[in-house]
Tab-separated table of N, CA, C and O in Angstrom:
chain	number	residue	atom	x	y	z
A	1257	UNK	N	14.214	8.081	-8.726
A	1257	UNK	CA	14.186	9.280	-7.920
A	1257	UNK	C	12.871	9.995	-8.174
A	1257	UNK	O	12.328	10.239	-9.252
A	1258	UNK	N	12.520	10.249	-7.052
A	1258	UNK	CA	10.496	10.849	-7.067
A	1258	UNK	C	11.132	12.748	-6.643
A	1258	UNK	O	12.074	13.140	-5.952
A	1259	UNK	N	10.080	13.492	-7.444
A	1259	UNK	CA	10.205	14.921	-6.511
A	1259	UNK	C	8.695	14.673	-5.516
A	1259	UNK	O	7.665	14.280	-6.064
A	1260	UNK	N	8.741	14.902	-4.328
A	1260	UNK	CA	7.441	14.960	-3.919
A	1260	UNK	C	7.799	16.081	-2.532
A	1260	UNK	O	8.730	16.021	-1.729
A	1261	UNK	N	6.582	17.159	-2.643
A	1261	UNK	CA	6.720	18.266	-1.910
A	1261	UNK	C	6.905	17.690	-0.750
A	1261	UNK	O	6.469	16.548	-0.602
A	1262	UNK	N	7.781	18.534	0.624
A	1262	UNK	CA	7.617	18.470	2.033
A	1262	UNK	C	5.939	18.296	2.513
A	1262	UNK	O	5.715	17.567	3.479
A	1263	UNK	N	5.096	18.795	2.005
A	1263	UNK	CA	3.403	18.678	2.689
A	1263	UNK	C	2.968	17.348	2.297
A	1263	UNK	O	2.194	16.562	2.842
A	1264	UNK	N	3.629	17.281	1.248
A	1264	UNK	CA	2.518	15.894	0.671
A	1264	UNK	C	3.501	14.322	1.527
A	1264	UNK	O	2.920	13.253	1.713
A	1265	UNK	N	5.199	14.581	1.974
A	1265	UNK	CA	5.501	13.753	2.410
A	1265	UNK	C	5.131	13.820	3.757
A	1265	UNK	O	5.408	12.817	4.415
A	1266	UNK	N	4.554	14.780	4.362
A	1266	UNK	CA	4.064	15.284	5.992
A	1266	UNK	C	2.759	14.253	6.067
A	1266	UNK	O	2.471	13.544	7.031
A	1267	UNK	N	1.942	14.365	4.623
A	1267	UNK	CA	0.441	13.874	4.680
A	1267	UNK	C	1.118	12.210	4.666
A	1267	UNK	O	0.866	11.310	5.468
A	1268	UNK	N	1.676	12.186	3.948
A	1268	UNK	CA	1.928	10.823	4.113
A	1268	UNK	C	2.707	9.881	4.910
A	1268	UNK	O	2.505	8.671	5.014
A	1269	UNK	N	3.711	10.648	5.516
A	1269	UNK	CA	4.145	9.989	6.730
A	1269	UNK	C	3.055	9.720	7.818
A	1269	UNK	O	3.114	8.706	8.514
A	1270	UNK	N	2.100	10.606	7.948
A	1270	UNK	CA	1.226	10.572	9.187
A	1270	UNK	C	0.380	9.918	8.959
A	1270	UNK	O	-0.319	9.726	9.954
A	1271	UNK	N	-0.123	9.175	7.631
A	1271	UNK	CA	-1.053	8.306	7.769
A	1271	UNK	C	-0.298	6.929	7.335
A	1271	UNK	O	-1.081	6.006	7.560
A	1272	UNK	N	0.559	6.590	6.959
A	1272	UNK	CA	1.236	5.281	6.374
A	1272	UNK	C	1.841	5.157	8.382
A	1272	UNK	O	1.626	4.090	8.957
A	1273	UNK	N	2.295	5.922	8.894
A	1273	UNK	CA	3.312	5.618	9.944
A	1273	UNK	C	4.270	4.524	9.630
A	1273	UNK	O	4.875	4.450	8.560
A	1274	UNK	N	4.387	3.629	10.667
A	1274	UNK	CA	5.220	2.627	10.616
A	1274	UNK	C	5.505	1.932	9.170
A	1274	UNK	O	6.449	1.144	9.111
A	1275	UNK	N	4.830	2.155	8.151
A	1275	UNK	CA	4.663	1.930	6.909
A	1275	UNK	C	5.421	3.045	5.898
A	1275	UNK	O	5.609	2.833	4.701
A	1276	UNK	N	5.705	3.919	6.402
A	1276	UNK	CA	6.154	5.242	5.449
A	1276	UNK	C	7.082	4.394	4.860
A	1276	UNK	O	7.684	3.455	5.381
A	1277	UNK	N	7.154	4.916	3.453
A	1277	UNK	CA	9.323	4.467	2.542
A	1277	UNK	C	8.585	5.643	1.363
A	1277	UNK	O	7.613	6.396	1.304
A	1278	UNK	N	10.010	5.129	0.341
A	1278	UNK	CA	9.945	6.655	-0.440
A	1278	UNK	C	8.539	6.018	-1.831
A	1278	UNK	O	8.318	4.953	-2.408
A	1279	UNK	N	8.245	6.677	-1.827
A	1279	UNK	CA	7.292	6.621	-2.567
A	1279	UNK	C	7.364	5.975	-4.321
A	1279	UNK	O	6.547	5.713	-5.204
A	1280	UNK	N	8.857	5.930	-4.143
A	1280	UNK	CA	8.967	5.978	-5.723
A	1280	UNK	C	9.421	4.426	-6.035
A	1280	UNK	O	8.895	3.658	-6.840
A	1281	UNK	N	10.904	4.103	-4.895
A	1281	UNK	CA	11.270	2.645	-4.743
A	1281	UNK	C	10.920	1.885	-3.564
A	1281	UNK	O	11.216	0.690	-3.536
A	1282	UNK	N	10.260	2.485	-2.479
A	1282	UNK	CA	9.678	1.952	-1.299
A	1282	UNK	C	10.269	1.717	-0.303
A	1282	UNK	O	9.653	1.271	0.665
A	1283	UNK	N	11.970	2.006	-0.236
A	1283	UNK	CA	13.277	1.710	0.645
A	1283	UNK	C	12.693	2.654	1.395
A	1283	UNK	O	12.057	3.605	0.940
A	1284	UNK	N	12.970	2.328	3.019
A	1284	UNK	CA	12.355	3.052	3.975
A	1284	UNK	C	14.043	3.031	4.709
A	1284	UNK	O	14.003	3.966	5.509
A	1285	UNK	N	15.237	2.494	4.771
A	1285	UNK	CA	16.367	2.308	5.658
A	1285	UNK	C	16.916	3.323	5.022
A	1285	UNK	O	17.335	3.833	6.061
A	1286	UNK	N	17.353	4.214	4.028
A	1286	UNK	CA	17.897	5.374	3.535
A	1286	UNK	C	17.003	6.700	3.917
A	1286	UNK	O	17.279	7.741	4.514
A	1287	UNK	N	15.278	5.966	3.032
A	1287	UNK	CA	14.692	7.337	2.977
A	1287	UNK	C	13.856	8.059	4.667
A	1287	UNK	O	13.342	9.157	4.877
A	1288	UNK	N	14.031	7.002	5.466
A	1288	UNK	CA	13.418	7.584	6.365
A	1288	UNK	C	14.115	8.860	7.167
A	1288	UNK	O	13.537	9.886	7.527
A	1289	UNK	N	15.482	8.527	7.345
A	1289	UNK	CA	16.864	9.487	8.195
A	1289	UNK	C	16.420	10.745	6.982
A	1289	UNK	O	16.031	11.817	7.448
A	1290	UNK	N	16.478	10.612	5.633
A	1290	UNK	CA	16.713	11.451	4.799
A	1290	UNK	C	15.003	12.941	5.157
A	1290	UNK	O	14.944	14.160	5.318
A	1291	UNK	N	14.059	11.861	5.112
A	1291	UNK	CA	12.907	12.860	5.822
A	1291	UNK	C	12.930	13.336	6.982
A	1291	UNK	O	12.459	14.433	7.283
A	1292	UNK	N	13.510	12.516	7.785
A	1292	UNK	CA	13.577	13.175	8.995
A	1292	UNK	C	14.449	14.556	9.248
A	1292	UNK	O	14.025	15.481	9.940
A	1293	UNK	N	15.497	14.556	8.703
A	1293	UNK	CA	16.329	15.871	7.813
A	1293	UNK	C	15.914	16.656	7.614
A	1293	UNK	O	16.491	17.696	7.931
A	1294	UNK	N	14.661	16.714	6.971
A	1294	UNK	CA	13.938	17.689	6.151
A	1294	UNK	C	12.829	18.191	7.614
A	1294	UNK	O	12.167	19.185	7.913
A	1295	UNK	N	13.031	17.285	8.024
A	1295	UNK	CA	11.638	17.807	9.404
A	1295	UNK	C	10.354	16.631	9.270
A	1295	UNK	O	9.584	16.567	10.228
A	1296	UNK	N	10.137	15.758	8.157
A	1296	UNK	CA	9.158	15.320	7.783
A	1296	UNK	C	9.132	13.755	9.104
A	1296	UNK	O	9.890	12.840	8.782
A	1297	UNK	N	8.639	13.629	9.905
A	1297	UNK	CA	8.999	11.935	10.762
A	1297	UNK	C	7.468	11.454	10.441
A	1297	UNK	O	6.412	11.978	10.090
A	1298	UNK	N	8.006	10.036	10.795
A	1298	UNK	CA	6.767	8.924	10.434
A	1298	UNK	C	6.554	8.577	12.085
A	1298	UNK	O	7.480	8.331	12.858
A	1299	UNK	N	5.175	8.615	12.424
A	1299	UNK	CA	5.346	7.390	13.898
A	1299	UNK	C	5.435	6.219	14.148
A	1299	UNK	O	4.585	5.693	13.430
A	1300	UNK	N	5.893	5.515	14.676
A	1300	UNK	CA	5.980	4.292	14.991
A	1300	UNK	C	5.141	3.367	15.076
A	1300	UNK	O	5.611	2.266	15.361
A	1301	UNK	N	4.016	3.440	14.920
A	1301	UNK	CA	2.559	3.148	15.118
A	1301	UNK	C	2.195	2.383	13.725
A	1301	UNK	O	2.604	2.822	12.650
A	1302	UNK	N	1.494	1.351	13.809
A	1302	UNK	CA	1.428	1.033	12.308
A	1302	UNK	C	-0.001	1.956	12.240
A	1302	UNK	O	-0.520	2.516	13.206
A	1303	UNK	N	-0.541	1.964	10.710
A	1303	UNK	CA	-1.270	2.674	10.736
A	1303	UNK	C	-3.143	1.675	10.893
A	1303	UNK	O	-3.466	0.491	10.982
A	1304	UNK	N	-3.743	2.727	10.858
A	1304	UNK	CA	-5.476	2.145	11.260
A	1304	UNK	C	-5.948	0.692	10.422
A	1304	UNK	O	-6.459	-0.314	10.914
A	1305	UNK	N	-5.626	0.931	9.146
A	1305	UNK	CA	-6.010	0.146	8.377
A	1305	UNK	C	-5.093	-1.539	8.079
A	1305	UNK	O	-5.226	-2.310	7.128
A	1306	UNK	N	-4.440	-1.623	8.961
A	1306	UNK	CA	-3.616	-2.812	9.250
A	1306	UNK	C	-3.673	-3.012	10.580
A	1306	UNK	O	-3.399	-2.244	11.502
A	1307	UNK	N	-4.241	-4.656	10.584
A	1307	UNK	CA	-4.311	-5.652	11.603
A	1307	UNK	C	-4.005	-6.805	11.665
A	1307	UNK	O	-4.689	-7.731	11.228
A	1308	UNK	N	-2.946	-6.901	12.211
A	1308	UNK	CA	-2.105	-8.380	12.615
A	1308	UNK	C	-1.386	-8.846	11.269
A	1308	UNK	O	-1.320	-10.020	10.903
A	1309	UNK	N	-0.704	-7.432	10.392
A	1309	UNK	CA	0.117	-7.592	9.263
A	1309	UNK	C	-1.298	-7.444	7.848
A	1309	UNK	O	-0.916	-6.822	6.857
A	1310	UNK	N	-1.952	-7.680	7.826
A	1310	UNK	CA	-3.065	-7.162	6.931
A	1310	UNK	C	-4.164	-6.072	6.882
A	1310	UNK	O	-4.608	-5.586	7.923
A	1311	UNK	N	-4.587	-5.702	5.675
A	1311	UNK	CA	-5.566	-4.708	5.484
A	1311	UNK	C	-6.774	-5.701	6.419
A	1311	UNK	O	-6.546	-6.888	6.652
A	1312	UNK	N	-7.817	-5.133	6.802
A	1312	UNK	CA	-9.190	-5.504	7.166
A	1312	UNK	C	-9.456	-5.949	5.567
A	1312	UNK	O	-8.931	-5.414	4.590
A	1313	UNK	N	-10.358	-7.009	5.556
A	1313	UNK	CA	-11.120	-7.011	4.325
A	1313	UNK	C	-12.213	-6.470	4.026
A	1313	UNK	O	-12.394	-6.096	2.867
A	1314	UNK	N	-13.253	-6.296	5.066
A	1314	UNK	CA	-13.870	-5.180	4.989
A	1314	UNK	C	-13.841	-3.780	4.589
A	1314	UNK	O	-14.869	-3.196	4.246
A	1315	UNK	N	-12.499	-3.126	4.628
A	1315	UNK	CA	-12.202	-1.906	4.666
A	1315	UNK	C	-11.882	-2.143	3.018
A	1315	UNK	O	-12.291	-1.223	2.309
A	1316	UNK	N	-11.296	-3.107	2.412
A	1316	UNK	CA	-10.428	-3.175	1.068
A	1316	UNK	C	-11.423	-3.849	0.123
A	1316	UNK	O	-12.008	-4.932	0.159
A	1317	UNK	N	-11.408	-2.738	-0.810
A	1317	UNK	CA	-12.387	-3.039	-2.421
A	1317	UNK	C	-11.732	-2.968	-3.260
A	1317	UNK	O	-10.526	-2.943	-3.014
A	1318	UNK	N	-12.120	-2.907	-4.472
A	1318	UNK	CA	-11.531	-2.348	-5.613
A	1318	UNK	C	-12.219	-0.833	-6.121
A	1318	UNK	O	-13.271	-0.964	-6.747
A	1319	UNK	N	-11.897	0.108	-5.985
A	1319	UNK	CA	-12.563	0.891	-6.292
A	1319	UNK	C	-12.319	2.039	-7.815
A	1319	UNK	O	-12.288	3.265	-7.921
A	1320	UNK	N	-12.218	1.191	-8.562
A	1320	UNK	CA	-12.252	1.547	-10.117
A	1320	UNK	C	-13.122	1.165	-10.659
A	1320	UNK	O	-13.601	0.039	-10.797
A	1321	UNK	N	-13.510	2.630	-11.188
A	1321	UNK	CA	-14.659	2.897	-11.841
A	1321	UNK	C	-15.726	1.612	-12.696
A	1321	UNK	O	-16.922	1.446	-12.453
A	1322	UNK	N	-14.991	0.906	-13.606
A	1322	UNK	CA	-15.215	-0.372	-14.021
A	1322	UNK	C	-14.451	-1.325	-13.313
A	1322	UNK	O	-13.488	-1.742	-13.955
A	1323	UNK	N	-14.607	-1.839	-12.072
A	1323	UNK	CA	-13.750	-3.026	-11.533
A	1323	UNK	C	-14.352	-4.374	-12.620
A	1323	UNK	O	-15.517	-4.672	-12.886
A	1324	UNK	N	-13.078	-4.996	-13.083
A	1324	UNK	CA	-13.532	-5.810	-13.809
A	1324	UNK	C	-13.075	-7.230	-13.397
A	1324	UNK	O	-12.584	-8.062	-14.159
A	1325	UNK	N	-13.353	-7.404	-11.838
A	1325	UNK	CA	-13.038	-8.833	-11.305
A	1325	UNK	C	-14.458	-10.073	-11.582
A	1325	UNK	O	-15.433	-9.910	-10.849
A	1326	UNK	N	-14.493	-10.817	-12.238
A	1326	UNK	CA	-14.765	-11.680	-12.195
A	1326	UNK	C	-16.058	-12.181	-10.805
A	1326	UNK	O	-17.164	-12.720	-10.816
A	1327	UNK	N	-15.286	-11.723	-9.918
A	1327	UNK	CA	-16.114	-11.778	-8.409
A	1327	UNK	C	-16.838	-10.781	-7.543
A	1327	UNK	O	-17.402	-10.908	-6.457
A	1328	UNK	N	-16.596	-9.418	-8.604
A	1328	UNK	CA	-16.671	-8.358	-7.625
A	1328	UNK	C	-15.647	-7.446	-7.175
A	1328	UNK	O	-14.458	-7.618	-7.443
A	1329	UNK	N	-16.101	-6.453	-6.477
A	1329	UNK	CA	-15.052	-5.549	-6.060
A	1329	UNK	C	-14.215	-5.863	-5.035
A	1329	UNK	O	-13.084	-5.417	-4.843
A	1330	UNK	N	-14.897	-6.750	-4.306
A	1330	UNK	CA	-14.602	-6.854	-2.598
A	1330	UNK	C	-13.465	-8.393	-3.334
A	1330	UNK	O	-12.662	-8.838	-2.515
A	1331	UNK	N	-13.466	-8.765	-4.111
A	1331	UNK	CA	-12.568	-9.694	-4.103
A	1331	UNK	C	-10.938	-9.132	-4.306
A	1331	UNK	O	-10.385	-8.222	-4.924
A	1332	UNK	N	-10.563	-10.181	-3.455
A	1332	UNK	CA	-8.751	-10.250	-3.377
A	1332	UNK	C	-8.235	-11.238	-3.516
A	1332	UNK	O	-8.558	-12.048	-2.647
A	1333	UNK	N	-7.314	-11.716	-4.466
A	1333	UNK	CA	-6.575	-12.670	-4.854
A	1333	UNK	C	-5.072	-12.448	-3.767
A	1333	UNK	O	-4.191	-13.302	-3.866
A	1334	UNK	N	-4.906	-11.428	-2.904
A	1334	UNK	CA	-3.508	-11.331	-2.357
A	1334	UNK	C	-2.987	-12.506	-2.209
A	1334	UNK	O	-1.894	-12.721	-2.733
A	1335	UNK	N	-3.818	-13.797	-1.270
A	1335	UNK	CA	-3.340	-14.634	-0.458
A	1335	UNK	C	-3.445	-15.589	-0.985
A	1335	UNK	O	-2.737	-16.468	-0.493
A	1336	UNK	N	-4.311	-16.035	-2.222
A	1336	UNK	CA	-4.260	-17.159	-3.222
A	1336	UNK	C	-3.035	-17.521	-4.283
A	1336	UNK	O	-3.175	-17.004	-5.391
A	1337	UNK	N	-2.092	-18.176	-4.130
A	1337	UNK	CA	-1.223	-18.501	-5.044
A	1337	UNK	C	-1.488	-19.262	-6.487
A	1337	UNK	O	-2.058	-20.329	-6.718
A	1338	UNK	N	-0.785	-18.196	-7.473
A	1338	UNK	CA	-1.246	-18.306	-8.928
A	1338	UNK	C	-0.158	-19.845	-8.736
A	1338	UNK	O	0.680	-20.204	-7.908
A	1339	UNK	N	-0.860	-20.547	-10.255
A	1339	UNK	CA	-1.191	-21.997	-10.474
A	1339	UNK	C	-0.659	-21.955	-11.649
A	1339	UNK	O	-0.710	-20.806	-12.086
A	1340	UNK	N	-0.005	-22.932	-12.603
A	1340	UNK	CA	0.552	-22.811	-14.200
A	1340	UNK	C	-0.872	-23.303	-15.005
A	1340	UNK	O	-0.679	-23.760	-16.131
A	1341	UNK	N	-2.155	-23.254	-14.571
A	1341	UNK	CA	-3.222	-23.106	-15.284
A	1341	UNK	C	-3.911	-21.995	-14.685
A	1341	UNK	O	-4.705	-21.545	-15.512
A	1342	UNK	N	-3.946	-21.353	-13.589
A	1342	UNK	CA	-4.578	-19.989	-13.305
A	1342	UNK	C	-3.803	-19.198	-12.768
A	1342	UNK	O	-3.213	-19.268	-11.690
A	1343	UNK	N	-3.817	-18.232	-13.750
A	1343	UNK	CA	-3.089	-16.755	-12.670
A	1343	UNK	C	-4.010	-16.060	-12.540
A	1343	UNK	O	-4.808	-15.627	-13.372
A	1344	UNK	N	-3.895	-15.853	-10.918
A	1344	UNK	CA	-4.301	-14.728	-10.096
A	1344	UNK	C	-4.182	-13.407	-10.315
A	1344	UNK	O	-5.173	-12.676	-10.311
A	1345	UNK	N	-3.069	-13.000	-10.509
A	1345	UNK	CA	-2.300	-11.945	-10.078
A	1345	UNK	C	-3.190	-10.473	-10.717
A	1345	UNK	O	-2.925	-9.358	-10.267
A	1346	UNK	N	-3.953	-10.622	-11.499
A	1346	UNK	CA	-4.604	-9.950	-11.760
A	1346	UNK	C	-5.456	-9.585	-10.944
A	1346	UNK	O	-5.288	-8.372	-11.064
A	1347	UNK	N	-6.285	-9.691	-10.164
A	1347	UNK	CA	-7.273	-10.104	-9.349
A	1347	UNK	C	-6.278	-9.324	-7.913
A	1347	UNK	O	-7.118	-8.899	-7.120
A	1348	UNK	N	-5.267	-9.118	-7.538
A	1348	UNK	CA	-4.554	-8.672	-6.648
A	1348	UNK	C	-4.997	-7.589	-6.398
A	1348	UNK	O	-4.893	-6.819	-7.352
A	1349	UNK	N	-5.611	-7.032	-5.227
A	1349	UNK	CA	-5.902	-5.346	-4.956
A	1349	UNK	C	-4.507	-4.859	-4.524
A	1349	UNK	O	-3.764	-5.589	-3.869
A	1350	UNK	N	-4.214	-3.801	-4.845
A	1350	UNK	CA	-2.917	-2.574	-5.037
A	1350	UNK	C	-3.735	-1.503	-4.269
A	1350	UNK	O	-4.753	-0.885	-4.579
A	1351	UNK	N	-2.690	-1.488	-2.799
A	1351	UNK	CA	-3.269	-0.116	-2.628
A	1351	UNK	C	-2.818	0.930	-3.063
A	1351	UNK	O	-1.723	0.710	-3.580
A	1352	UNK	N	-3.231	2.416	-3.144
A	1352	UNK	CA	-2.060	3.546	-3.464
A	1352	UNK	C	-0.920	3.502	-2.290
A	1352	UNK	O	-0.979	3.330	-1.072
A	1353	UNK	N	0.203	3.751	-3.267
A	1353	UNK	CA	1.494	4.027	-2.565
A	1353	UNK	C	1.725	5.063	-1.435
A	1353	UNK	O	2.320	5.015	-0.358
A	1354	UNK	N	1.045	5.993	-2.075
A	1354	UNK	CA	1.071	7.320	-1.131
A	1354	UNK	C	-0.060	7.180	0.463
A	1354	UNK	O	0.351	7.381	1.606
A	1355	UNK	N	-1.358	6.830	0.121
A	1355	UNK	CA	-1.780	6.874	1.137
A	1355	UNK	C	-2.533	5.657	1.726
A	1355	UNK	O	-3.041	5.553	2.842
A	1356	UNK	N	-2.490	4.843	0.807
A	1356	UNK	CA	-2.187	3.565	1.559
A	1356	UNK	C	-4.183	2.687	0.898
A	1356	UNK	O	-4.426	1.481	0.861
A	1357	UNK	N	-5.234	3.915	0.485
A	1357	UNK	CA	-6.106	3.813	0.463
A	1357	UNK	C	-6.608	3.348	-1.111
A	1357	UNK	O	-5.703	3.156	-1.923
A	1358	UNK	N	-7.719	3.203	-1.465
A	1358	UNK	CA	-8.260	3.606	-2.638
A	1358	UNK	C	-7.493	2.093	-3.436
A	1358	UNK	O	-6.636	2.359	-4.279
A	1359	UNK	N	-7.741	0.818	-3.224
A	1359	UNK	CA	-7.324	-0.385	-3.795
A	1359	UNK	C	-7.676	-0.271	-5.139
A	1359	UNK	O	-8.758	0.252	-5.403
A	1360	UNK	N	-6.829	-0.734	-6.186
A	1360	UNK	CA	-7.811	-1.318	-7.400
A	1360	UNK	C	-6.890	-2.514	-8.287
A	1360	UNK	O	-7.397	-3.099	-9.243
């Protein structure tokens, strides 16, 4: 269970859209009716930064302070499947939950 103000779920419904869920466990089939309650709605629209089910890669870095990938910032392991001699998963960009931006 997350507390997160009515403004900050307003900011974030409107830029996640079709993407909004609760911030804390990510269930969007409970928490969406439950915002909408409150006044808070998501649009239907997926949002800017997703095309044809993915981020642009262009748009997605790592942007921590010391990114310590091996390849760079701009690298993403999302779509490469870890191996029982290499794991990836490190190497995975995470966007923020809340606004969808700011990978690392």
């Amino acid at each position: 269970r997350a507390t997160v103000c009515r403004a900050c779920l307003a900011s974030t419904a409107e830029a996640q859209g079709a993407l909004f869920a609760c911030p804390a466990c990510r269930d969007r089939d409970e928490f969406r009716p439950h915002c909408a309650a409150l006044g808070v709605c998501a649009r239907d629209a997926e949002p800017d930064y997703v095309e044809a089910g993915t981020v642009r890669a262009a748009e997605r870095f790592c942007s921590a302070a010391g990114c310590a990938s091996p390849r760079g910032p701009a690298y993403d392991a999302t779509g490469v499947p870890s191996t029982r001699r290499r794991d990836v998963s490190a190497w995975r960009l995470v966007s923020c939950e809340s606004c969808g931006g700011q990978s690392v």
